Tab-separated table of C-alpha atoms and ligand atoms in Angstrom:
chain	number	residue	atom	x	y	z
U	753	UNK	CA	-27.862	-17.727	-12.666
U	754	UNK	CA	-25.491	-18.781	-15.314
U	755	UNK	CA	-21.676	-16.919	-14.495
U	756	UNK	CA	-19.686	-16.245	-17.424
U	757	UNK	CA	-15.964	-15.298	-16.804
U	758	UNK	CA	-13.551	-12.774	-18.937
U	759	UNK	CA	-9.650	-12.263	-18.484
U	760	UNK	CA	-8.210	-8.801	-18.826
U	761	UNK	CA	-4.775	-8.994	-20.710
U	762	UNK	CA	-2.267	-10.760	-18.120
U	763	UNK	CA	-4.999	-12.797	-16.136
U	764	UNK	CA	-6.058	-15.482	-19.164
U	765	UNK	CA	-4.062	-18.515	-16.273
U	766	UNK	CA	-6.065	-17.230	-13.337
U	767	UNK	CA	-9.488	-17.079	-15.160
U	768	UNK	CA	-9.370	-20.415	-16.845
U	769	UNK	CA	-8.104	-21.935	-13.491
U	770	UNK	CA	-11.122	-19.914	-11.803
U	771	UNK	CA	-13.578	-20.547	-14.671
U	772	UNK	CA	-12.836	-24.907	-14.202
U	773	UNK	CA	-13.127	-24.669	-10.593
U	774	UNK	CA	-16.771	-23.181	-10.441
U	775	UNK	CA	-17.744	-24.677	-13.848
U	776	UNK	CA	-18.628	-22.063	-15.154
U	777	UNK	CA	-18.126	-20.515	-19.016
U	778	UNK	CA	-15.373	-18.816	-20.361
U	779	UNK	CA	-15.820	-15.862	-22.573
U	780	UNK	CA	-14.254	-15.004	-25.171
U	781	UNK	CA	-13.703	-11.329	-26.050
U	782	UNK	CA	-11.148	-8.941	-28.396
U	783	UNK	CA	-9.369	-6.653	-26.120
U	784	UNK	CA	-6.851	-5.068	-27.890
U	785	UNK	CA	-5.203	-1.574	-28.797
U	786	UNK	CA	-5.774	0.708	-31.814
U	787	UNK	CA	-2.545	1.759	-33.383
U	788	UNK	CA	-3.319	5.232	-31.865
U	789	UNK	CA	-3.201	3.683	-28.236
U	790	UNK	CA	-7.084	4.055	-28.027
U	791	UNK	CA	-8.714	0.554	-26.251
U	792	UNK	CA	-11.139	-1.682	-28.861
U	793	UNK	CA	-13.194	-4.067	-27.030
U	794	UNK	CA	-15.384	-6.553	-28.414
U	795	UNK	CA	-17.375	-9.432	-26.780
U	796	UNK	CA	-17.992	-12.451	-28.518
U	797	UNK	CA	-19.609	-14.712	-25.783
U	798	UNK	CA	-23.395	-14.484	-24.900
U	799	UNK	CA	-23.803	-13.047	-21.704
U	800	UNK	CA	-27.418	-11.935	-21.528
U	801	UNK	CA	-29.112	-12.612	-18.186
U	802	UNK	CA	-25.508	-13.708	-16.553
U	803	UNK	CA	-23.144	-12.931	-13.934
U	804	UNK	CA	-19.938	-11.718	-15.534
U	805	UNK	CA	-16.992	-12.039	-13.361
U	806	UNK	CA	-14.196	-9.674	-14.797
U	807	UNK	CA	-10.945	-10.710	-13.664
U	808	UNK	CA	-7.968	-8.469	-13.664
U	809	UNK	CA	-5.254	-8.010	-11.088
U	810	UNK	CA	-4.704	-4.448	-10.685
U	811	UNK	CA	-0.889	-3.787	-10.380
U	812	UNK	CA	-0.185	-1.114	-12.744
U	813	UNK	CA	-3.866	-0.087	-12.523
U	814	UNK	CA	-4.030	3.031	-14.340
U	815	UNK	CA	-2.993	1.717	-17.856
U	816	UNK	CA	-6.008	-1.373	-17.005
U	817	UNK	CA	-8.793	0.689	-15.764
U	818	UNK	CA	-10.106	1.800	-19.135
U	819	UNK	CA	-10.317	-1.241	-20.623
U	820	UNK	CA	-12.159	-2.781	-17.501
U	821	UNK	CA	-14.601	0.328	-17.367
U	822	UNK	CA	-15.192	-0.454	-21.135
U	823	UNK	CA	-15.696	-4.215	-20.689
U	824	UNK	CA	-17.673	-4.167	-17.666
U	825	UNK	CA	-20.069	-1.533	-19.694
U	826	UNK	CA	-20.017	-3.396	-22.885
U	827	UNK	CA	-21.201	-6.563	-20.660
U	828	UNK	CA	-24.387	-5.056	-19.123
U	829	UNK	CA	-24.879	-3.322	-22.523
U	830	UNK	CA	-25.643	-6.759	-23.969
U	831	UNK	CA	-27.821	-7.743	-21.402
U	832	UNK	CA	-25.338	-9.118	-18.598
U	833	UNK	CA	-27.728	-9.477	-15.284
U	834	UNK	CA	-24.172	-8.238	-13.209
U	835	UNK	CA	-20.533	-7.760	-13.362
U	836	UNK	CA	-18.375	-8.985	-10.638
U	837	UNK	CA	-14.658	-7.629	-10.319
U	838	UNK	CA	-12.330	-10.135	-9.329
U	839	UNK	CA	-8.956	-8.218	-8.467
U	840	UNK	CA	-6.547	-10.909	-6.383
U	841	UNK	CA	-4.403	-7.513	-6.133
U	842	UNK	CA	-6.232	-4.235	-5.501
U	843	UNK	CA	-4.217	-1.151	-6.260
U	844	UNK	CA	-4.320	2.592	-4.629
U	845	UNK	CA	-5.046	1.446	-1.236
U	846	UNK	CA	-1.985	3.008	0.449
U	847	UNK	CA	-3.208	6.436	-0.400
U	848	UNK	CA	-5.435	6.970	2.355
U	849	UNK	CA	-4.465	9.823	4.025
U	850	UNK	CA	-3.376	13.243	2.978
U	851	UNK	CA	-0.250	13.424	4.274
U	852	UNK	CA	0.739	16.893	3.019
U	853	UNK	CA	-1.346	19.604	2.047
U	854	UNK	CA	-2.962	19.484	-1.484
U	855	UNK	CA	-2.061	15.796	-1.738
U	856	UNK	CA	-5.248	13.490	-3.219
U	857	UNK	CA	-6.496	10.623	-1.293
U	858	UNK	CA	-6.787	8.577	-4.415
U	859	UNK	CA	-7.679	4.830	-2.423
U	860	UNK	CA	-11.476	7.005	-2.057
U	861	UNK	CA	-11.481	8.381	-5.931
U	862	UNK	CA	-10.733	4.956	-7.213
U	863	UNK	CA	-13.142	2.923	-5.261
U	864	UNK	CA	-15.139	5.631	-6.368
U	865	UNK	CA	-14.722	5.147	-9.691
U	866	UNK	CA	-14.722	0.935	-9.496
U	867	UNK	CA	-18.058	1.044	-7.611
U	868	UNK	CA	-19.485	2.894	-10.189
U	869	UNK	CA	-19.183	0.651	-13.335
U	870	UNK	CA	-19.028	-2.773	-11.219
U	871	UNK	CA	-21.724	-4.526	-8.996
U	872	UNK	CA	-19.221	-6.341	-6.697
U	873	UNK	CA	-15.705	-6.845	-5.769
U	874	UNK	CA	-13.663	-9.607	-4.515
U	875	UNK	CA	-10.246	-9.481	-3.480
U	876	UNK	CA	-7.339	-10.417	-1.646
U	877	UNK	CA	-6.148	-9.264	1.728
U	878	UNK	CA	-6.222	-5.323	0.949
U	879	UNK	CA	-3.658	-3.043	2.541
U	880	UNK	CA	-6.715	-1.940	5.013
U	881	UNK	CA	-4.196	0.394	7.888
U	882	UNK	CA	-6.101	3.447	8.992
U	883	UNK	CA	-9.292	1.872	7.441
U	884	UNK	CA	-10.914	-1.025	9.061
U	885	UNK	CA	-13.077	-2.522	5.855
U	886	UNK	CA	-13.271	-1.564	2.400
U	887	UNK	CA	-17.033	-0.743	3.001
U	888	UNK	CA	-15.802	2.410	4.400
U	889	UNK	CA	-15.039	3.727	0.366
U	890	UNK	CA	-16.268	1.130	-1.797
U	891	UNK	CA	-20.068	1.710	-1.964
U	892	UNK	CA	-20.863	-1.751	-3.842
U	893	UNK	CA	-20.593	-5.282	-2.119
U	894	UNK	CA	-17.032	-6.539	-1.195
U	895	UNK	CA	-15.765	-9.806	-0.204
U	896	UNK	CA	-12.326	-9.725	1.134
U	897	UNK	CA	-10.229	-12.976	1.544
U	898	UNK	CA	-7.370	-13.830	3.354
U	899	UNK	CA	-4.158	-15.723	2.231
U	900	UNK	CA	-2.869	-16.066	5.780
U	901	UNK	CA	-3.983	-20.097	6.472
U	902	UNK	CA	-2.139	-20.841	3.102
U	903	UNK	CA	1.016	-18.470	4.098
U	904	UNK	CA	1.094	-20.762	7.157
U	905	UNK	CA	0.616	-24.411	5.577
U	906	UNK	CA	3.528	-23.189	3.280
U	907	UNK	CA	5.908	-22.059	6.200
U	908	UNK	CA	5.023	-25.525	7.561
U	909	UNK	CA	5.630	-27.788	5.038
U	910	UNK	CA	8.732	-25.970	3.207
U	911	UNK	CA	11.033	-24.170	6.603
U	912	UNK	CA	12.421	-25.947	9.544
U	913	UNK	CA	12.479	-23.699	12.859
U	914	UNK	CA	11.087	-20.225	11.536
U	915	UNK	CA	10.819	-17.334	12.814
U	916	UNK	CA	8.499	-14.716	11.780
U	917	UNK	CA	9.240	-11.387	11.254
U	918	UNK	CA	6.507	-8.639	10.566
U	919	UNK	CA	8.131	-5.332	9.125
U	920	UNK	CA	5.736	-3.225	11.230
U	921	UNK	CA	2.991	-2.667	14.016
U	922	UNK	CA	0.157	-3.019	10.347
U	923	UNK	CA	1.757	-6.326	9.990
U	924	UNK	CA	1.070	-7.784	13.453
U	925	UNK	CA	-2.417	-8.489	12.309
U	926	UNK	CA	-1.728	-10.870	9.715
U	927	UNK	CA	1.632	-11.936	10.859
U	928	UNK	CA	0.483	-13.184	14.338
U	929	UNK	CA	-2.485	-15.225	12.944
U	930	UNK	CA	0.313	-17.028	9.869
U	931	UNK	CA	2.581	-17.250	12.882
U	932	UNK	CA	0.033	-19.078	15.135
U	933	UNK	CA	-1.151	-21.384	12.186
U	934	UNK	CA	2.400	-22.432	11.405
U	935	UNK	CA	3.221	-23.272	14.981
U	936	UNK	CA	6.069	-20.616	15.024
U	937	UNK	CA	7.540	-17.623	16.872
U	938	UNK	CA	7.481	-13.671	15.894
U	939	UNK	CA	8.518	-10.741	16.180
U	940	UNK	CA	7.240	-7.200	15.065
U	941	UNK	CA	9.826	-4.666	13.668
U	942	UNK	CA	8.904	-1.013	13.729
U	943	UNK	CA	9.396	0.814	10.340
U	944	UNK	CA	9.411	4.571	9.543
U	945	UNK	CA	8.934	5.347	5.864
U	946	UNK	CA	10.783	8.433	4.947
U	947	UNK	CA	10.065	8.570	1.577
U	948	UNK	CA	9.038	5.896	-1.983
U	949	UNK	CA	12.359	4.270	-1.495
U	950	UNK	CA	13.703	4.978	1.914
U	951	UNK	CA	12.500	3.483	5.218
U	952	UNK	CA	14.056	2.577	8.776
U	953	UNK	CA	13.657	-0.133	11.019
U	954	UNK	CA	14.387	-0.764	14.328
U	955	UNK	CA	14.891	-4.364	15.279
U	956	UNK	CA	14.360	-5.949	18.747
U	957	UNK	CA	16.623	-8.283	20.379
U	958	UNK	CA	16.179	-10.977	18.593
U	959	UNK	CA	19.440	-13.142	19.275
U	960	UNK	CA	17.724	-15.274	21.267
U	961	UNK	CA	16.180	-16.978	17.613
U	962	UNK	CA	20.013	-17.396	16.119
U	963	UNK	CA	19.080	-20.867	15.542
U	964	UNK	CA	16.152	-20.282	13.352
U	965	UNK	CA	15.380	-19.126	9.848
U	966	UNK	CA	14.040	-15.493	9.547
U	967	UNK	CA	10.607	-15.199	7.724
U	968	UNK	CA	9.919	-11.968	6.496
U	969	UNK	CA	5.953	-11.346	5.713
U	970	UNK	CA	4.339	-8.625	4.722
U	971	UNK	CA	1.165	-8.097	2.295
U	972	UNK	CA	3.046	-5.806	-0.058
U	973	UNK	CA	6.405	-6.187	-1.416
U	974	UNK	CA	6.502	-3.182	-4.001
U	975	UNK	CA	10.596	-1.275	-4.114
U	976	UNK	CA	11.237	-3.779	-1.775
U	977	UNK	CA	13.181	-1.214	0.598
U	978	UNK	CA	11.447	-2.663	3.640
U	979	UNK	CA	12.649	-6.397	3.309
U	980	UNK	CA	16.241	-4.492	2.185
U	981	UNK	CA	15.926	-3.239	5.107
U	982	UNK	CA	15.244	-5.451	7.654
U	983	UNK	CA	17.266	-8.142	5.898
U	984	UNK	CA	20.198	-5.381	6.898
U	985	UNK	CA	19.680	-5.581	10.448
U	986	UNK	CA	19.139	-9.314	10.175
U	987	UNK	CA	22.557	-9.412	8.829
U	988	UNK	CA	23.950	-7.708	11.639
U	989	UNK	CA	22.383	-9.440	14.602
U	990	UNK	CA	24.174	-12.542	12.946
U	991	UNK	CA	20.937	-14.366	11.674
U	992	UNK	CA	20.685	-17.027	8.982
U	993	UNK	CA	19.504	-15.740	5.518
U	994	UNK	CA	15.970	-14.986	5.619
U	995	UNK	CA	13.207	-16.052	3.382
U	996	UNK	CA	10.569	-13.165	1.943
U	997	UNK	CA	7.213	-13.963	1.840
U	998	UNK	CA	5.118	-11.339	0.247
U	999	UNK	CA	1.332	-11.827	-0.443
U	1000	UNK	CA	1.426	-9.473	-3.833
U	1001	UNK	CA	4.655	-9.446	-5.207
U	1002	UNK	CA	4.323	-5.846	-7.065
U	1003	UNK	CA	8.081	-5.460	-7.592
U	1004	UNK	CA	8.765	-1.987	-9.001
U	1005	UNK	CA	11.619	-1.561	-11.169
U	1006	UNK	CA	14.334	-3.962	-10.144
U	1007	UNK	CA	12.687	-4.830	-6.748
U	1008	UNK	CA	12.492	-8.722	-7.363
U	1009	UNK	CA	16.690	-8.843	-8.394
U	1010	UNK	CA	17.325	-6.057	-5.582
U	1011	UNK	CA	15.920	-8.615	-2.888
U	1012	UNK	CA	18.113	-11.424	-3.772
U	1013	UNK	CA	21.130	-9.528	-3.966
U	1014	UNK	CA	20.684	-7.863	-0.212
U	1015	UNK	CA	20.712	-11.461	1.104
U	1016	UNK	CA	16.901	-13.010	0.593
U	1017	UNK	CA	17.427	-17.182	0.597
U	1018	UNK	CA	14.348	-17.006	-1.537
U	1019	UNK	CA	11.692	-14.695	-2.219
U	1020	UNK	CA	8.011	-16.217	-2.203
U	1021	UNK	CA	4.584	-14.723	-3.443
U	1022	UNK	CA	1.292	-15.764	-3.329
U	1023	UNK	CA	-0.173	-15.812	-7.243
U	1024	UNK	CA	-2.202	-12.440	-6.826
U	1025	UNK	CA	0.031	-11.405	-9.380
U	1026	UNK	CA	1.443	-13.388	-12.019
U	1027	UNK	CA	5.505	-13.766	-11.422
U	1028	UNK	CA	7.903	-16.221	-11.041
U	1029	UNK	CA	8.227	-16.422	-7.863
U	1030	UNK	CA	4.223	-17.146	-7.242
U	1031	UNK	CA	4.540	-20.674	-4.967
U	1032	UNK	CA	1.260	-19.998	-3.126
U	1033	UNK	CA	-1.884	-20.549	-5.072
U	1034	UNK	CA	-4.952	-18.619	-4.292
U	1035	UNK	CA	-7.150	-19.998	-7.190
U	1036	UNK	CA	-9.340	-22.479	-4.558
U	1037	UNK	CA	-9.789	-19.968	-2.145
U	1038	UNK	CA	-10.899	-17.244	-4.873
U	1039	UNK	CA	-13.141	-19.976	-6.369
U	1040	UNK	CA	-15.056	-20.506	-3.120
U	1041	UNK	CA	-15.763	-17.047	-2.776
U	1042	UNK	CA	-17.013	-16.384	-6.199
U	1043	UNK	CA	-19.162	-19.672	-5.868
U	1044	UNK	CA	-20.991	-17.586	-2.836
U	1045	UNK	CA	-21.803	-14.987	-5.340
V	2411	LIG	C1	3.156	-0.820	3.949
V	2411	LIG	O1	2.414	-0.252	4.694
V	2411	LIG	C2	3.002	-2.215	3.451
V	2411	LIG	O2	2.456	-3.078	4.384
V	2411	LIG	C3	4.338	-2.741	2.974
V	2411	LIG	O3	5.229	-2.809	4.069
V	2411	LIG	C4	4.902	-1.810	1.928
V	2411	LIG	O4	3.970	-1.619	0.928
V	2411	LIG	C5	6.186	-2.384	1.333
V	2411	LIG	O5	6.636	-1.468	0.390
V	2411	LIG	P1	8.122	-1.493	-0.138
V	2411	LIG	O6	8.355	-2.847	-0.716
V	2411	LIG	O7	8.121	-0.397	-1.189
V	2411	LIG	O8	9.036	-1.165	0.980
């Protein structure tokens, strides 16, 4: 079966890149804004009897959804045999519990919601804590991929002597397997999050590493308060600037500029979401996956 792939607004690099690698089509399609803010969509490509792969990283999902829901819709009005989500990033999964009375567990509504205009979903290393797959809320087919072997081949060929350092016990999943790959050291930090932009850390002893460069990892790096963080007790413990390696760089507000300040040598993302300081590519890796479909 023929695949045919779209870009939502922000993801045209991605898709073409994707679209090359599995040699497969590119649509074309208007996606634009009326001047009263409502979504016109319009596809121009053929797609009857194909598989069309919608991509769109979903940082800032709320303001995409609708004009995914709308595209996906359009597509199997026309005759598309399936729609496939591609979302490198996929947003709302840190809501998973109710952690105060009243409060909505909105990682269940969406996946609600994206299982019920899409046939399938591939993404990127998910923030999966209390759940263990996305199966458990997402009642289409999911592929989940992990950037972890590339983290490591990076670490490898770009820091002498690392050490890594995982933010908290959720991190010692991934952390431990980039940390084994790249033939280095870590440690796991434990965090408390008191609030959106306040967390603590405790750090072990960790003088014994002096000599090496700290590698912060973690899969999210959103207000950036828990690198701040940890790059303050880093400080302390008289360690060498660390380098930030997050695998979706969703920077809120001034997150990105914030890092560099506290003390970050460099800050590092994979390219889940476009940025400038994407060094890790994903596009083979996604490519693979979608050629399974
Ligand atoms: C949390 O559970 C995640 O793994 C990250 O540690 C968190 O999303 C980072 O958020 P922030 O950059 O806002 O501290």
């Amino acid at each position: 079966m023929g695949k045919i792939f779209f870009a939502l607004p922000g993801n045209e690099k991605l898709t073409e890149s994707l679209a090359e690698k599995c040699h497969a089509e590119l649509g074309k399609a208007i996606i634009r804004q009326f001047p009263d803010g409502e979504t016109y969509i319009k596809i121009e490509s053929d797609v009857k009897d194909k598989q069309v792969i919608l991509v769109c990283t979903l940082n800032h999902p709320d303001k995409k959804l609708l004009p995914l829901y709308y595209l996906s819709q359009t597509a199997k009005e026309l005759g598309a045999k399936s729609t496939c989500l591609v979302a490198p990033y996929l947003a709302y999964m840190r809501q998973d519990k109710c952690f105060h009375p009243g409060e909505a567990i909105t990682s269940s509504f969406f996946a609600k919601l994206l299982s019920s205009f899409t046939d399938s979903l591939i993404t990127i290393d998910p923030h999966l804590h209390r759940r263990s797959s996305l199966s458990e809320i997402y009642s289409i087919p999911t592929i989940v991929i992990h950037a972890a072997d590339l983290i490591s081949k990076w670490i490898l060929g770009n820091i002498e002597n690392p050490v890594l350092v995982g933010p908290d016990s959720e991190s010692a999943q991934w952390v431990s397997e980039i940390a084994y790959h790249a033939d280095a050291p870590f440690i796991i930090l434990e965090k408390t999050r008191k609030g959106d932009e306040k967390v603590t850390i405790s750090v072990p002893h960790i003088e014994k590493y002096r000599d090496h460069t700290p590698v912060l990892v973690d899969d999210i790096i959103s207000t950036a308060r828990t690198m701040i963080t940890t790059i303050g007790h880093l400080k302390k413990a008289g360690m060498k600037k660390p380098v930030c390696i997050g695998i979706h760089g969703v920077f809120a507000n001034n997150a990105f500029s914030n890092l560099l300040f506290a003390g970050a040598q460099e800050v590092i993302t994979c390219n889940t979401i476009p940025h400038e300081s994407n060094r890790i590519k994903i596009d083979e890796i996604l490519s693979l996956s979608i050629n399974q479909l």
